[in-house]
Coordinates of C-alpha atoms and ligand atoms in Angstrom, one line a residue:
M1 CA 122.3 -5.2 58.7
V2 CA 125.3 -3.3 58.1
E3 CA 125.2 -2.1 61.0
D4 CA 124.2 -5.6 63.2
L5 CA 127.0 -6.9 61.4
K6 CA 129.3 -3.3 62.6
R7 CA 128.2 -4.2 66.0
V8 CA 128.8 -8.2 66.0
R9 CA 132.7 -7.1 64.9
L10 CA 132.8 -4.5 68.1
H11 CA 131.4 -7.2 70.4
Q12 CA 133.7 -9.7 68.8
A13 CA 136.7 -7.1 69.3
S14 CA 136.1 -6.2 72.7
F15 CA 135.7 -9.9 73.8
L16 CA 139.1 -10.6 71.9
E17 CA 140.7 -7.3 73.8
D18 CA 140.0 -8.8 76.9
V19 CA 141.4 -11.9 76.0
A20 CA 144.3 -9.8 75.0
V21 CA 144.9 -8.7 78.0
L22 CA 144.9 -12.1 79.6
E23 CA 147.1 -13.2 77.0
E24 CA 150.3 -11.0 77.8
G25 CA 151.0 -13.2 80.5
S26 CA 151.1 -16.3 81.6
H27 CA 148.5 -17.8 83.9
S28 CA 150.7 -18.0 86.4
D29 CA 151.9 -14.5 86.5
L30 CA 148.7 -12.3 85.6
N31 CA 149.0 -8.6 87.5
A32 CA 146.2 -8.7 89.6
R33 CA 143.8 -6.6 86.5
Q34 CA 144.4 -9.5 84.4
L35 CA 143.3 -11.9 87.1
N36 CA 140.7 -9.9 87.5
I37 CA 139.2 -9.9 83.6
F38 CA 140.0 -13.6 84.0
N39 CA 137.7 -14.8 86.9
S40 CA 135.3 -11.6 86.2
P41 CA 131.3 -13.6 85.6
K42 CA 131.1 -10.9 83.6
K43 CA 132.9 -11.1 80.9
G44 CA 130.5 -10.9 77.3
G45 CA 127.6 -10.2 79.4
S46 CA 125.7 -6.8 79.4
A47 CA 123.3 -4.0 81.2
E48 CA 120.3 -5.1 79.2
S49 CA 120.4 -8.4 81.3
D50 CA 121.8 -7.0 84.5
A51 CA 119.3 -4.2 84.5
Q52 CA 116.1 -7.1 84.3
P53 CA 115.3 -7.2 87.7
Y54 CA 115.5 -3.8 88.4
L55 CA 113.1 -2.7 85.3
K56 CA 110.8 -5.4 86.8
K57 CA 110.9 -3.7 89.9
L58 CA 110.0 -0.1 88.2
G59 CA 107.4 -1.7 85.5
I60 CA 109.1 -0.4 82.7
E61 CA 111.0 -1.1 80.2
I62 CA 113.9 0.4 78.5
I63 CA 112.9 2.0 75.0
E64 CA 115.9 1.6 71.9
N65 CA 116.5 5.7 71.0
R66 CA 120.1 5.2 69.5
Q67 CA 121.0 8.7 68.4
P68 CA 124.6 10.8 68.2
I69 CA 124.7 12.6 72.2
Q70 CA 128.0 13.7 72.7
F71 CA 129.7 16.9 72.3
T72 CA 131.7 16.1 69.0
P73 CA 129.4 17.5 66.8
N74 CA 129.5 20.9 68.5
V75 CA 133.0 21.3 66.7
N76 CA 131.2 22.7 63.7
E77 CA 128.2 24.5 65.5
R78 CA 128.5 28.1 65.6
I79 CA 128.9 29.3 69.4
H80 CA 129.1 26.0 70.6
R81 CA 132.7 25.7 69.1
W82 CA 134.3 28.7 71.0
A83 CA 135.6 26.1 73.2
P84 CA 136.9 22.6 73.4
Y85 CA 135.1 19.8 76.1
V86 CA 134.7 16.5 75.9
Q87 CA 132.1 15.8 78.5
G88 CA 129.2 18.1 77.0
F89 CA 126.1 16.6 75.1
S90 CA 125.7 17.5 71.8
A91 CA 123.1 21.0 70.7
S92 CA 121.0 18.5 68.3
F93 CA 120.2 16.3 71.1
V94 CA 118.8 19.9 72.9
Q95 CA 117.2 20.6 69.8
S96 CA 116.0 17.3 69.8
I97 CA 114.1 17.6 73.0
F98 CA 113.0 21.4 72.3
D99 CA 111.0 19.9 68.9
Q100 CA 109.6 16.9 71.1
Y101 CA 107.9 19.2 73.3
K102 CA 107.3 22.4 71.3
N103 CA 103.9 22.0 71.3
E104 CA 103.8 21.4 75.6
Y105 CA 105.4 24.1 76.3
A106 CA 105.2 27.6 74.1
N107 CA 108.3 29.7 75.6
P108 CA 109.8 27.2 78.3
I109 CA 112.0 28.1 80.8
I110 CA 114.9 26.4 81.0
L111 CA 117.4 24.7 83.6
D112 CA 120.3 22.7 83.4
P113 CA 121.9 22.4 86.9
F114 CA 125.4 20.6 85.6
S115 CA 126.0 23.3 83.2
G116 CA 129.4 22.5 81.9
C117 CA 130.3 24.6 79.0
G118 CA 126.8 25.6 78.6
T119 CA 125.5 23.4 75.6
V120 CA 121.3 23.9 77.0
L121 CA 121.9 27.6 77.3
V122 CA 123.4 28.0 74.1
Q123 CA 121.1 26.0 72.2
S124 CA 117.6 28.1 74.5
K125 CA 119.0 31.3 73.6
I126 CA 119.6 30.4 70.1
N127 CA 115.5 29.3 70.5
G128 CA 114.8 32.7 72.5
F129 CA 113.9 30.7 75.7
P130 CA 114.9 32.0 79.0
S131 CA 117.7 29.7 81.1
F132 CA 119.3 29.5 84.0
G133 CA 122.2 26.7 85.0
T134 CA 124.6 26.0 88.1
E135 CA 127.8 25.4 87.5
L136 CA 131.1 24.5 90.4
N137 CA 133.7 24.8 88.1
P138 CA 134.8 28.1 87.6
L139 CA 136.6 28.4 83.6
L140 CA 133.1 26.1 82.8
Q141 CA 130.6 28.7 84.2
F142 CA 133.4 31.9 82.4
I143 CA 133.1 29.7 79.2
A144 CA 128.9 29.7 79.8
D145 CA 128.7 32.7 80.5
V146 CA 130.8 34.1 78.1
K147 CA 129.0 32.1 74.8
V148 CA 125.5 32.9 76.1
N149 CA 126.4 36.5 77.1
S150 CA 128.5 38.3 74.6
W151 CA 126.1 38.0 72.0
D152 CA 126.0 42.0 71.1
V153 CA 129.7 42.5 71.1
S154 CA 130.8 44.1 67.3
P155 CA 132.7 41.9 65.4
T156 CA 134.7 44.2 63.9
Y157 CA 135.9 46.0 67.6
L158 CA 136.2 42.4 68.7
I159 CA 139.2 42.0 66.0
R160 CA 140.8 45.5 66.2
T161 CA 140.8 45.3 70.0
Y162 CA 142.7 41.7 69.4
H163 CA 145.0 43.3 66.4
E164 CA 145.5 46.1 68.7
M165 CA 146.7 43.8 71.8
P166 CA 150.1 44.8 73.5
K167 CA 152.0 42.5 72.2
D168 CA 155.4 42.7 74.4
R169 CA 154.3 42.7 77.7
R170 CA 154.6 39.0 79.2
S171 CA 152.7 37.7 81.8
P172 CA 154.6 35.0 83.4
A173 CA 152.8 31.2 83.5
P174 CA 150.9 29.8 86.5
S175 CA 153.5 28.7 89.0
F176 CA 152.3 26.0 90.5
L177 CA 151.9 23.8 86.9
Q178 CA 154.7 22.4 85.5
S179 CA 154.2 24.9 82.4
T180 CA 158.1 23.6 80.7
S181 CA 157.0 20.7 80.5
H182 CA 153.6 21.2 79.3
F183 CA 154.8 23.5 76.8
N184 CA 158.1 24.2 74.4
P185 CA 159.9 26.8 75.2
G186 CA 159.0 29.2 72.4
V187 CA 155.6 28.0 72.8
L188 CA 155.8 28.8 76.2
K189 CA 157.4 33.0 75.8
N190 CA 154.3 33.6 72.6
L191 CA 152.2 32.1 75.8
E192 CA 152.9 34.6 78.2
L193 CA 153.3 37.4 75.8
L194 CA 149.3 36.7 74.7
K195 CA 148.7 36.2 77.8
G196 CA 150.1 39.5 78.9
G197 CA 148.9 41.7 75.8
I198 CA 145.3 40.4 77.3
E199 CA 145.7 41.5 80.7
S200 CA 146.6 44.9 79.0
I201 CA 143.4 45.2 77.4
K202 CA 141.5 47.9 80.5
S203 CA 138.5 46.6 81.7
R204 CA 136.3 49.9 80.9
S205 CA 132.6 48.9 80.2
D206 CA 132.9 48.4 76.3
K207 CA 136.5 46.2 76.6
T208 CA 135.2 43.6 79.4
K209 CA 132.8 40.9 77.4
I210 CA 135.6 41.9 74.5
K211 CA 138.1 40.8 77.1
N212 CA 136.5 37.9 78.2
L213 CA 135.6 36.8 74.6
L214 CA 139.6 37.1 74.4
K215 CA 140.6 35.1 77.6
M216 CA 138.2 32.7 76.4
A217 CA 139.2 32.2 73.2
F218 CA 143.2 32.0 74.4
S219 CA 142.2 29.2 77.0
S220 CA 140.9 27.5 74.1
I221 CA 143.7 27.1 72.2
L222 CA 145.9 25.4 75.6
I223 CA 145.8 22.6 75.0
D224 CA 146.5 22.4 71.3
C225 CA 149.6 24.7 72.1
S226 CA 150.9 22.1 74.5
N227 CA 152.8 18.7 74.4
L228 CA 149.3 17.3 76.1
K229 CA 145.7 15.7 74.6
R230 CA 142.8 15.0 76.2
S231 CA 141.6 11.9 75.1
P232 CA 139.2 12.0 77.4
C233 CA 141.7 12.3 80.6
L234 CA 144.3 15.0 80.2
G235 CA 147.7 13.4 79.2
Y236 CA 151.3 13.7 77.2
A237 CA 150.8 13.3 73.9
K238 CA 154.0 11.5 72.7
S239 CA 154.3 12.0 69.1
K240 CA 152.6 15.5 68.4
R241 CA 154.1 18.7 66.8
V242 CA 154.2 22.3 68.5
Y243 CA 155.8 25.1 66.7
D244 CA 156.8 28.4 68.3
D245 CA 154.0 30.6 66.4
T246 CA 151.2 27.9 67.0
P247 CA 149.8 30.0 69.6
L248 CA 149.6 33.3 67.4
V249 CA 148.4 30.9 64.3
L250 CA 145.5 29.3 66.7
L251 CA 144.6 32.1 68.6
E252 CA 144.0 34.6 65.5
Q253 CA 142.0 31.3 63.8
K254 CA 139.8 31.3 67.0
V255 CA 139.2 34.6 67.1
T256 CA 138.5 35.2 63.4
Q257 CA 136.0 32.2 64.2
I258 CA 134.0 34.1 67.0
A259 CA 134.0 37.2 64.8
D260 CA 132.6 35.3 62.3
D261 CA 129.6 34.0 64.6
L262 CA 129.2 36.8 66.2
K263 CA 128.2 38.4 62.5
L264 CA 125.8 34.9 62.3
I265 CA 124.4 35.6 65.9
Q266 CA 123.2 39.3 64.7
D267 CA 122.2 38.0 61.7
D268 CA 119.7 35.4 62.4
Y269 CA 119.0 35.4 66.2
S270 CA 118.6 39.5 66.5
N271 CA 115.5 39.2 68.6
F272 CA 117.2 36.9 71.0
I273 CA 120.2 38.8 71.6
H274 CA 118.8 39.9 75.5
T275 CA 117.3 36.8 76.4
E276 CA 117.9 36.4 79.4
S277 CA 120.3 33.5 80.3
H278 CA 122.6 33.5 83.5
I279 CA 124.6 30.4 85.1
A280 CA 125.5 30.8 88.7
L281 CA 129.4 29.6 90.4
T282 CA 127.5 28.0 92.3
N283 CA 126.6 24.0 94.1
A284 CA 123.8 22.5 92.4
M285 CA 122.9 20.5 95.5
D286 CA 122.1 23.3 97.8
F287 CA 121.0 26.9 95.1
Q288 CA 117.8 28.3 95.4
H289 CA 116.8 28.8 92.3
N290 CA 114.1 31.8 92.2
Q291 CA 111.9 30.8 89.2
Q292 CA 110.0 28.3 88.5
F293 CA 110.4 25.6 85.2
D294 CA 109.5 24.0 82.3
L295 CA 112.5 21.8 81.4
V296 CA 115.3 20.8 82.9
I297 CA 117.8 19.3 80.5
T298 CA 121.0 18.2 82.2
S299 CA 123.8 15.3 81.9
P300 CA 125.6 14.5 85.7
P301 CA 129.1 13.3 86.1
Y302 CA 129.6 9.8 85.5
M303 CA 130.3 8.4 88.5
N304 CA 133.1 6.6 87.3
G305 CA 133.8 9.5 84.7
L306 CA 135.9 12.0 84.3
D307 CA 137.6 14.4 87.1
Y308 CA 136.0 18.1 86.0
V309 CA 138.8 19.8 88.0
I310 CA 141.6 17.9 86.7
N311 CA 141.0 17.5 83.5
Y312 CA 140.9 21.3 83.2
K313 CA 143.9 22.8 85.6
I314 CA 145.6 24.3 82.5
E315 CA 143.3 26.4 81.4
M316 CA 141.9 26.9 85.2
G317 CA 145.7 28.2 86.0
W318 CA 146.3 30.5 83.1
L319 CA 143.2 32.3 83.5
D320 CA 144.0 32.6 87.1
F321 CA 140.6 30.6 88.3
V322 CA 143.1 29.4 90.8
E323 CA 146.5 29.4 92.6
N324 CA 147.4 25.8 94.1
Q325 CA 146.8 22.7 94.1
V326 CA 144.8 23.5 97.5
D327 CA 142.4 25.6 94.7
L328 CA 141.5 22.7 92.7
K329 CA 140.9 20.2 95.6
K330 CA 138.8 22.6 97.0
I331 CA 136.5 22.6 93.7
K332 CA 136.5 18.7 93.3
D333 CA 135.5 18.2 97.1
D334 CA 131.9 20.2 96.6
M335 CA 131.6 18.3 93.1
V336 CA 129.3 15.3 93.0
V337 CA 131.7 12.6 93.6
C338 CA 134.0 11.0 91.3
D339 CA 136.2 8.0 92.3
N340 CA 139.5 9.5 92.7
V341 CA 138.4 11.8 95.0
S342 CA 140.3 12.7 98.2
K343 CA 140.1 9.4 100.5
G344 CA 139.4 11.7 103.5
L345 CA 136.4 13.4 102.2
I346 CA 135.0 9.6 101.5
R347 CA 135.9 8.7 105.2
D348 CA 134.0 11.9 106.7
F349 CA 130.8 10.2 104.2
S350 CA 131.0 6.8 105.5
E351 CA 130.9 8.2 109.2
S352 CA 128.1 10.6 108.7
R353 CA 125.2 9.6 109.5
S354 CA 122.3 11.5 107.3
S355 CA 122.7 10.2 103.6
Y356 CA 120.3 9.1 101.6
S357 CA 119.9 5.3 100.8
N358 CA 117.3 2.2 99.8
D359 CA 117.4 -1.5 99.5
W360 CA 118.5 -1.4 95.8
L361 CA 121.6 0.9 97.0
E362 CA 122.4 -1.0 100.6
E363 CA 122.4 -4.6 98.3
I364 CA 124.7 -3.0 95.8
R365 CA 127.0 -1.6 98.2
K366 CA 127.4 -5.0 100.2
N367 CA 128.3 -6.6 96.7
I368 CA 131.0 -4.3 96.2
K369 CA 132.0 -4.4 99.5
A370 CA 132.1 -8.7 99.3
N371 CA 133.6 -8.7 95.6
I372 CA 136.5 -6.2 96.6
K373 CA 136.9 -8.5 99.9
R374 CA 137.2 -11.4 98.3
R375 CA 139.6 -9.8 95.1
G376 CA 142.0 -9.0 97.8
A377 CA 143.5 -5.9 96.1
Y378 CA 141.5 -3.2 94.1
R379 CA 141.9 0.6 93.0
R380 CA 140.0 1.5 96.0
H381 CA 139.1 0.0 98.8
D382 CA 136.0 3.1 99.5
M383 CA 134.4 2.4 96.4
P384 CA 131.3 1.7 98.0
Y385 CA 131.1 4.5 99.8
I386 CA 131.9 6.3 96.9
V387 CA 129.2 4.3 94.9
H388 CA 126.5 5.8 98.2
K389 CA 127.8 9.0 97.8
Y390 CA 127.2 9.4 94.0
F391 CA 123.5 8.8 94.4
D392 CA 123.6 11.0 98.0
D393 CA 125.1 13.3 95.8
M394 CA 122.3 13.4 93.2
Y395 CA 119.7 13.0 95.2
K396 CA 120.6 16.5 97.0
V397 CA 120.9 17.6 93.5
M398 CA 117.8 16.4 92.3
K399 CA 115.5 17.7 95.4
N400 CA 116.7 20.5 95.0
V401 CA 115.5 20.9 91.4
V402 CA 112.0 19.2 91.8
S403 CA 111.6 22.2 94.0
S404 CA 111.2 24.6 91.6
L405 CA 109.5 22.4 88.6
K406 CA 106.1 23.8 87.6
S407 CA 103.5 21.5 87.3
G408 CA 103.6 19.4 83.9
S409 CA 107.4 20.1 83.7
R410 CA 110.0 17.6 82.3
F411 CA 113.0 16.5 84.3
I412 CA 115.2 15.2 81.7
L413 CA 118.8 13.4 82.4
V414 CA 121.4 11.7 80.3
V415 CA 123.2 9.3 82.1
G416 CA 125.1 6.0 81.9
D417 CA 125.8 3.1 84.0
S418 CA 128.7 1.5 85.4
L419 CA 130.2 -2.1 86.5
I420 CA 132.2 -1.9 89.9
A421 CA 134.3 -4.6 91.0
D422 CA 132.1 -6.9 88.6
V423 CA 128.6 -5.4 90.5
Y424 CA 126.2 -3.8 88.3
V425 CA 125.2 -0.2 89.0
P426 CA 122.1 0.8 86.9
T427 CA 122.9 4.6 87.6
D428 CA 119.5 5.4 85.4
L429 CA 117.2 3.6 86.9
L430 CA 118.4 4.2 90.8
L431 CA 117.5 8.6 89.7
A432 CA 114.8 7.3 88.3
R433 CA 114.0 5.2 92.0
I434 CA 115.3 8.7 93.4
G435 CA 113.1 10.7 91.3
L436 CA 109.7 8.1 92.0
D437 CA 111.2 9.5 96.2
L438 CA 110.6 13.0 95.1
G439 CA 107.6 12.9 93.8
L440 CA 107.5 12.3 90.3
E441 CA 106.8 9.9 87.5
I442 CA 108.8 8.2 85.0
E443 CA 108.1 8.6 81.6
K444 CA 110.0 7.0 79.5
I445 CA 114.0 5.6 79.4
E446 CA 115.6 5.4 76.7
K447 CA 118.7 3.8 75.3
A448 CA 120.7 6.7 73.4
R449 CA 123.9 4.5 72.9
V450 CA 126.5 1.3 73.7
R451 CA 129.3 1.9 75.9
R452 CA 132.0 -0.1 76.7
S453 CA 133.0 -1.0 80.7
G454 CA 136.4 0.7 81.5
Q455 CA 137.1 -2.9 83.5
I456 CA 135.9 -5.7 81.7
R457 CA 135.8 -4.0 77.8
S458 CA 133.4 -6.6 76.7
Y459 CA 130.7 -6.0 78.8
K460 CA 128.3 -3.9 77.2
L461 CA 126.9 -0.7 79.5
R462 CA 124.2 1.8 78.5
E463 CA 123.6 5.7 77.9
S464 CA 120.2 6.5 78.6
I465 CA 117.7 9.2 78.5
L466 CA 115.6 9.4 81.5
T467 CA 112.2 11.6 81.3
L468 CA 111.2 12.3 84.9
I469 CA 107.5 14.1 84.9
K470 CA 105.9 16.2 87.5
R471 CA 102.0 16.2 87.4
Ligands
SAM1 C1 128.8 16.0 82.2 S1 128.5 17.3 82.9 C2 128.0 18.4 81.8 C3 128.2 19.1 80.8 C4 126.9 19.9 79.7 N1 125.6 19.0 79.1 C5 127.1 20.5 78.3 O1 127.4 19.9 77.6 O2 128.7 21.2 78.2 C6 129.0 17.9 84.5 C7 129.5 19.4 84.9 O3 129.0 19.0 86.0 C8 129.9 20.2 86.8 N2 129.2 19.9 88.5 C9 130.4 18.3 89.3 N3 129.0 18.9 90.0 C10 128.1 20.1 90.2 C11 128.0 20.2 91.6 N4 127.6 20.0 92.4 N5 127.2 21.7 91.4 C12 127.3 22.1 90.1 N6 127.9 22.0 88.8 C13 128.6 20.5 89.3 C14 130.9 19.7 86.6 O4 132.0 20.4 86.7 C15 130.6 19.3 85.0 O5 131.0 20.6 84.5

């Protein structure tokens, strides 16, 4: 009852938010965005009703199964908390999947084609399950790899190495980033000294893992030391105060936390320390796995979601994974598309002949195109092709994954739908349909969370858990 009331209030609040945007200007001087909201037939609408025709065609219903699915609680979970990450999902969600299928798979082999910072792989290893992943962002692949492959490091040796690091070697901030506006001068100097200290640790076999743990720890404090915040996109934080010694304080805290977790791991999971976990730095669209999987648990990028490269450019630059903007763009262009990719990439896609499509996608593409034309102004005129490329990219990933599935295995995707130029895009149902095209069955689709559209705040979208099964 209380929850229902809260939901009603939230919905009223978002409706009022749409109205507030409109009231910012008189009817005659509304800007393009305000006008679009004013004229939108989707105000106060919901994915629930817009999904009905698609659900009817698939012959299924969506099951309500609200649950905390986001990364936030991981900040208190051992290992998961080693690096902050806003786009991951919660360790408890992954555990709930393992628990759900524990009688069906005795010792499952797990895959996450979009590994991110390794939530699925870390949780697999905690359960003693071998796990594999692919990830295109070199920073995230590095973090995930360090999280799963450092369990045998001596916590005391880690702390000692950290304290013995030279304190007087300065290694310059990445030249292509605007570090003098990202950091206060005293903070910047201390970060350069810490970077220099870590780099001077010799990469001998007994020190390589320790050096990597320290690099990961260093990357994890950078945003907290900066004048920026990630909420979830990277931007300046106006009222944030950072002190000159913040890098020293935060790094010490982080290294202590990692050492504490290593002690716990070595006490509680000693049998699993060498359980296989491997994350390849590669494209999930074409990587050939050489084993077959029982469970695939993953969360693909959301179509109009975050930019997984620009959002992590500070850490990628400071850890020397990229040297310039061109490096960043190259990584981004290979990823499953998001809505701020380069226009050239989309133009090339629109001119290419071979791409996945179906009647739903064609209809959606046509409607987005017509709505953008009617409106006259839209953030990106190539949006119909961005949407199409998203599903073409996802088709390639899913096809690749399906070729490595054992019979009886499950392919579980956590995904959010979208509202684009007043056209509802049922991402979960379109991915379910791709699954059918690839010979899988839809076992269930659960609604885990209600989200609000970024365009029309009063429009209710959903985050779903799609479970496909290979018979
Ligand atoms: C939603 S995040 C996954 C987060 C992950 N579940 C976690 O908890 O850390 C999606 C990830 O897919 C990665 N990615 C995007 N396109 C990719 C591709 N073609 N191949 C491999 N990884 C890709 C992004 O870099 C991002 O880390």
